[in-house]
Coordinates of C-alpha atoms in Angstrom, one line a residue:
M1 CA 20.2 -14.2 -29.6
T2 CA 17.0 -15.7 -31.1
A3 CA 13.5 -15.3 -29.6
S4 CA 13.5 -19.0 -28.6
T5 CA 16.7 -18.6 -26.4
A6 CA 15.8 -15.2 -24.9
T7 CA 15.2 -15.1 -21.1
P8 CA 11.8 -13.8 -19.8
R9 CA 13.5 -10.6 -18.6
Q10 CA 14.8 -9.8 -22.1
V11 CA 11.4 -10.2 -23.8
L12 CA 9.4 -8.0 -21.4
S13 CA 7.7 -5.2 -23.1
R14 CA 8.1 -1.6 -22.1
G15 CA 4.7 -1.6 -20.4
D16 CA 5.7 -4.7 -18.4
R17 CA 8.9 -3.1 -17.2
V18 CA 7.1 0.1 -16.2
F19 CA 4.4 -2.0 -14.3
S20 CA 7.1 -4.1 -12.6
R21 CA 9.1 -1.2 -11.4
T22 CA 6.0 0.7 -10.3
A23 CA 4.9 -2.3 -8.3
I24 CA 8.3 -2.7 -6.6
A25 CA 8.4 1.0 -5.8
S26 CA 4.9 0.9 -4.3
G27 CA 5.8 -2.1 -2.2
S28 CA 9.0 -0.4 -1.0
M29 CA 7.1 2.8 -0.2
I30 CA 5.0 0.9 2.4
L31 CA 8.2 -0.3 4.1
I32 CA 9.7 3.3 4.0
I33 CA 6.5 4.9 5.5
L34 CA 6.3 2.2 8.2
A35 CA 10.0 2.7 9.1
A36 CA 9.5 6.5 9.1
V37 CA 6.6 6.2 11.5
A38 CA 8.4 3.8 13.8
I39 CA 11.5 6.1 13.9
F40 CA 9.4 9.2 14.6
L41 CA 7.6 7.4 17.5
I42 CA 10.8 6.0 19.0
V43 CA 12.7 9.3 18.8
Q44 CA 9.7 11.3 20.3
S45 CA 9.1 8.7 22.9
L46 CA 12.5 8.5 24.5
P47 CA 12.0 11.4 26.9
A48 CA 8.8 9.8 28.2
F49 CA 10.5 6.6 29.4
V50 CA 12.5 8.6 32.0
A51 CA 9.8 11.2 32.8
T52 CA 8.4 11.5 36.3
S53 CA 5.3 13.2 37.7
E54 CA 7.5 16.3 38.3
T55 CA 8.3 16.7 34.6
A56 CA 5.0 15.4 33.1
S57 CA 1.8 16.4 34.8
V58 CA -0.1 13.5 33.3
L59 CA 2.0 11.0 35.2
T60 CA 1.3 10.0 38.8
T61 CA 4.3 7.8 39.2
D62 CA 6.3 6.8 36.1
F63 CA 5.5 6.1 32.5
W64 CA 4.9 2.4 32.8
G65 CA 2.4 2.9 35.7
Y66 CA 0.6 5.3 33.4
V67 CA 0.5 3.2 30.2
G68 CA -0.3 -0.1 31.9
P69 CA -4.0 0.5 32.6
L70 CA -4.3 2.0 29.1
V71 CA -2.9 -1.1 27.5
F72 CA -5.2 -3.3 29.6
G73 CA -8.2 -1.2 28.6
T74 CA -7.3 -1.2 24.9
V75 CA -6.9 -5.0 24.8
W76 CA -9.9 -5.7 27.0
A77 CA -12.3 -3.5 24.9
A78 CA -11.0 -5.0 21.7
V79 CA -11.3 -8.6 22.9
L80 CA -14.9 -8.0 24.2
A81 CA -15.8 -6.5 20.8
L82 CA -14.2 -9.5 19.0
I83 CA -16.1 -12.0 21.2
I84 CA -19.4 -10.2 20.3
A85 CA -18.7 -9.6 16.6
L86 CA -17.1 -12.9 15.6
P87 CA -20.1 -15.3 15.9
L88 CA -22.4 -12.6 14.4
S89 CA -20.1 -12.1 11.4
I90 CA -19.8 -15.9 10.7
G91 CA -23.6 -16.3 11.0
I92 CA -24.4 -13.4 8.7
A93 CA -21.8 -14.5 6.2
L94 CA -23.1 -18.1 6.2
F95 CA -26.7 -16.8 5.7
I96 CA -25.7 -14.6 2.8
S97 CA -23.6 -17.2 1.1
H98 CA -25.5 -20.4 1.7
Y99 CA -29.1 -19.7 2.9
A100 CA -30.5 -16.5 1.6
P101 CA -32.1 -16.2 -1.9
R102 CA -29.8 -14.5 -4.4
K103 CA -31.6 -11.2 -4.5
L104 CA -31.8 -11.0 -0.7
S105 CA -28.2 -12.0 -0.3
Q106 CA -27.0 -9.3 -2.7
F107 CA -29.1 -6.7 -0.8
L108 CA -27.8 -7.9 2.6
G109 CA -24.2 -7.8 1.3
Y110 CA -24.6 -4.2 0.2
L111 CA -26.2 -3.3 3.5
I112 CA -23.4 -4.9 5.5
D113 CA -20.7 -3.2 3.3
L114 CA -22.5 0.2 3.8
L115 CA -21.8 0.0 7.6
S116 CA -18.1 0.4 6.7
A117 CA -18.8 3.9 5.3
V118 CA -20.4 5.2 8.5
P119 CA -18.0 7.6 10.3
S120 CA -16.8 6.6 13.8
V121 CA -18.3 9.9 15.1
V122 CA -21.7 8.7 14.1
Y123 CA -21.2 5.4 15.9
G124 CA -20.1 7.4 18.9
L125 CA -23.3 9.6 18.8
W126 CA -25.4 6.4 18.4
G127 CA -23.7 4.8 21.3
I128 CA -24.3 7.8 23.6
L129 CA -27.8 8.8 22.6
V130 CA -29.4 5.5 21.6
L131 CA -27.4 2.4 22.8
A132 CA -26.4 3.6 26.3
P133 CA -29.9 4.5 27.5
A134 CA -31.3 1.4 25.9
V135 CA -29.0 -1.1 27.6
R136 CA -29.1 0.6 31.0
P137 CA -32.1 -1.5 32.2
V138 CA -30.4 -4.6 31.0
Y139 CA -27.3 -3.7 33.0
V140 CA -29.4 -3.1 36.1
W141 CA -31.1 -6.5 35.7
L142 CA -27.8 -8.3 35.2
N143 CA -26.3 -6.5 38.2
E144 CA -29.2 -7.5 40.4
H145 CA -29.6 -11.1 39.3
V146 CA -26.1 -12.1 38.1
G147 CA -24.0 -9.7 40.3
W148 CA -22.4 -12.7 42.0
F149 CA -20.4 -13.2 38.8
P150 CA -17.3 -11.0 38.9
L151 CA -17.8 -9.5 35.5
F152 CA -21.3 -8.2 36.4
G153 CA -20.5 -7.2 40.0
G154 CA -20.2 -3.7 41.5
T155 CA -22.7 -0.9 41.1
A156 CA -24.4 -0.7 37.7
S157 CA -23.7 2.6 35.9
G158 CA -26.5 5.1 35.9
T159 CA -25.7 6.3 32.3
G160 CA -24.9 3.0 30.6
R161 CA -21.6 4.4 29.4
T162 CA -19.5 1.4 30.4
I163 CA -16.8 -0.7 28.8
L164 CA -19.4 -3.2 27.6
T165 CA -21.3 -0.5 25.8
A166 CA -18.0 0.7 24.1
A167 CA -17.3 -3.0 23.2
I168 CA -20.8 -3.3 21.6
V169 CA -20.1 -0.1 19.5
L170 CA -16.7 -1.5 18.5
A171 CA -18.3 -4.8 17.6
V172 CA -20.8 -3.1 15.2
M173 CA -17.9 -1.1 13.7
I174 CA -15.7 -4.2 13.0
L175 CA -18.7 -6.4 11.9
P176 CA -18.7 -5.3 8.2
V177 CA -15.0 -6.1 7.5
M178 CA -15.2 -9.5 9.3
T179 CA -18.5 -10.4 7.5
A180 CA -17.2 -9.4 4.1
I181 CA -14.0 -11.5 4.4
S182 CA -15.9 -14.5 5.8
R183 CA -18.5 -14.2 3.1
E184 CA -15.9 -14.2 0.3
V185 CA -14.1 -17.1 1.8
F186 CA -17.3 -19.1 2.2
L187 CA -18.1 -18.5 -1.5
Q188 CA -14.6 -19.8 -2.5
A189 CA -15.2 -23.2 -0.8
P190 CA -14.8 -26.1 -3.4
K191 CA -18.3 -26.7 -4.9
L192 CA -17.4 -30.3 -5.6
N193 CA -16.9 -31.0 -1.9
E194 CA -20.2 -29.3 -1.0
E195 CA -22.1 -31.3 -3.7
A196 CA -20.4 -34.5 -2.6
A197 CA -21.4 -34.0 1.0
L198 CA -25.0 -33.3 -0.1
A199 CA -25.0 -36.3 -2.4
L200 CA -24.0 -38.6 0.5
G201 CA -27.0 -37.5 2.5
A202 CA -25.6 -34.7 4.6
T203 CA -27.9 -31.9 5.6
R204 CA -27.0 -28.3 4.7
W205 CA -25.6 -27.6 8.1
E206 CA -23.6 -30.8 8.0
M207 CA -22.3 -29.9 4.6
I208 CA -21.2 -26.5 5.9
R209 CA -19.6 -27.9 9.0
L210 CA -17.7 -30.6 7.1
S211 CA -16.8 -28.8 3.8
V212 CA -17.1 -25.1 4.2
L213 CA -15.9 -24.2 7.7
P214 CA -12.6 -26.2 7.6
F215 CA -11.7 -24.7 4.2
A216 CA -12.6 -21.2 5.4
K217 CA -10.9 -21.3 8.8
P218 CA -7.8 -19.4 7.8
G219 CA -9.9 -16.7 6.2
I220 CA -12.1 -16.5 9.3
I221 CA -9.0 -16.0 11.4
S222 CA -7.7 -13.3 9.1
G223 CA -11.0 -11.4 9.2
A224 CA -11.1 -11.7 13.0
M225 CA -7.5 -10.4 13.4
L226 CA -8.2 -7.6 10.9
G227 CA -11.3 -6.6 13.0
L228 CA -9.2 -6.9 16.2
G229 CA -6.7 -4.5 14.7
R230 CA -9.5 -2.0 13.9
A231 CA -10.9 -2.3 17.4
L232 CA -7.4 -1.7 19.0
G233 CA -6.9 1.5 17.2
E234 CA -10.5 3.0 17.3
T235 CA -10.5 6.5 18.8
M236 CA -13.5 8.8 18.6
A237 CA -16.3 6.3 19.1
V238 CA -14.6 4.9 22.3
A239 CA -13.7 8.4 23.5
M240 CA -17.3 9.6 23.1
V241 CA -19.0 6.5 24.6
L242 CA -16.7 5.3 27.4
S243 CA -16.8 6.9 30.8
A244 CA -13.2 6.2 31.7
S245 CA -11.4 6.6 35.0
G246 CA -8.0 5.0 34.1
I247 CA -8.2 1.9 36.3
V248 CA -7.6 -1.8 35.7
S249 CA -11.0 -3.6 36.2
F250 CA -12.7 -6.5 34.5
K251 CA -16.2 -5.3 35.6
L252 CA -18.4 -4.6 32.7
L253 CA -21.3 -2.6 34.1
T254 CA -19.8 0.0 36.5
S255 CA -19.0 3.6 36.0
D256 CA -15.3 3.0 36.7
N257 CA -13.9 1.8 33.5
P258 CA -10.4 1.4 32.0
S259 CA -9.5 3.8 29.2
T260 CA -7.9 2.9 25.8
I261 CA -4.7 4.3 24.4
A262 CA -6.3 5.9 21.4
A263 CA -9.2 7.5 23.3
N264 CA -6.8 8.8 26.0
I265 CA -4.6 10.4 23.3
A266 CA -7.6 12.1 21.7
L267 CA -8.9 13.4 25.0
T268 CA -5.6 14.5 26.5
F269 CA -3.6 15.8 23.5
P270 CA -5.3 19.2 23.0
E271 CA -4.1 20.4 26.5
A272 CA -0.8 18.6 26.5
Y273 CA 2.5 20.5 26.6
G274 CA 6.2 19.7 27.1
E275 CA 7.0 16.2 28.1
N276 CA 3.3 15.4 28.3
V277 CA 3.3 15.3 24.5
N278 CA 6.2 12.9 24.6
V279 CA 4.3 10.7 27.0
L280 CA 1.2 10.6 24.8
I281 CA 3.4 9.8 21.7
A282 CA 5.1 7.0 23.8
T283 CA 1.7 5.5 24.5
G284 CA 1.1 5.6 20.7
L285 CA 4.3 3.7 20.3
I286 CA 3.1 1.1 22.7
L287 CA -0.2 0.8 20.7
F288 CA 1.9 0.5 17.5
I289 CA 3.8 -2.4 19.0
V290 CA 0.7 -4.1 20.2
T291 CA -1.0 -3.8 16.8
F292 CA 2.2 -5.1 15.1
L293 CA 2.3 -8.1 17.4
V294 CA -1.4 -8.9 16.8
N295 CA -0.9 -8.8 13.1
A296 CA 2.3 -10.9 13.3
L297 CA 0.4 -13.5 15.4
A298 CA -2.4 -13.5 13.0
R299 CA -0.1 -14.2 10.0
W300 CA 1.5 -17.0 11.9
I301 CA -1.8 -18.6 12.8
V302 CA -3.1 -18.2 9.3
S303 CA 0.0 -19.8 7.8
R304 CA -0.3 -22.8 10.1
Q305 CA -4.0 -23.2 9.4
T306 CA -3.4 -22.9 5.6
A307 CA -0.7 -25.5 5.8
K308 CA -3.0 -27.9 7.6
T309 CA -6.0 -27.4 5.4
G310 CA -4.2 -27.0 2.1
A311 CA -6.4 -24.0 1.3

C-alpha cells in the first residue's frame, strides 16, 4: 500500500500512538475512579437507610429526617453564596477585560487568581475573627429596621456566626474561579463585533451588552455552576464559621442555622462509631448525588445556550 492510499491510523507515528493510548487511558481512569467512589458510597450507605435512633445515636427518627435539614442547609448556603458572588465576578471580569489599563488588569488578574491558593482554614479563621464581628452591627440594624421581612426576622445573633456570614465566606472562596472563567470568556468575544458596535456609535457599555455578554453567556453559566459545586462541597470554612443547630430555616441573621452536609461530616465523624459512620457516609452519598445533578444541569443549560448563541 502506497503512502497516498494509507489510512490516518496506519501513518501514525509511534509517539502519536503512545499519546493517543495515554489520553484514552487517562480519560478512562476518571470514569473508573468515579465508579469506584460511587460503589464505595452506595455499599457503605446501605445500612444507614434502614437505621433508627436505636442503632445510630446521631439519628432522632430515621435517616431521611436526619439528612433533610442538611441537604437544605447545603443548598441554601451555596445558593446564597452564588447570589453574592455572581454579580461581583461578572463586574470584576468586565473591569479587567474591558475597562482597566493593561498593567492594572494584569495585576488584578494575578490578585484574583491568588485568592484561589488561600486554604479554606484561613478563610474560616478570617470569617470567625474578622468578618463575623464586623457584620454583627449590620445584622442588628437589618433586624431592627427590616425585621418585618422574613429573611431578616427573628433575633439577631450576638456572635455574627450566621448562615449569611458563612455564605459571604463561601462567596469569597468561589469568586476567583468564577471571575477567571468569565474574564477568559469575555476576552474571547469576537473583536470584529465589538469594533462594529463601537463604529455604529454604541457606548462601551452598549457594546458589552450587545456583543460581549450574549457571546459569553454559556461561559458565565459554566463558571457559576463550577462555583456552585465548590460551595456545595466546602467543609472547613463552613464548619468553623457557622453556628449550626440542624434546623430548616430561611432566616439569615439568627443563631439557629441549618448545617451543611460537608460541615456536619467534619464535625461529627471523629466521634462516630458503628452505624453512625454509615449514616455519615450516606449523607456523603446524598451530597455526591446533589453535586452530580448540579453539574448535569449545568452542562444541559450550557449546551442549550451554546446552540442558541453559536458560541
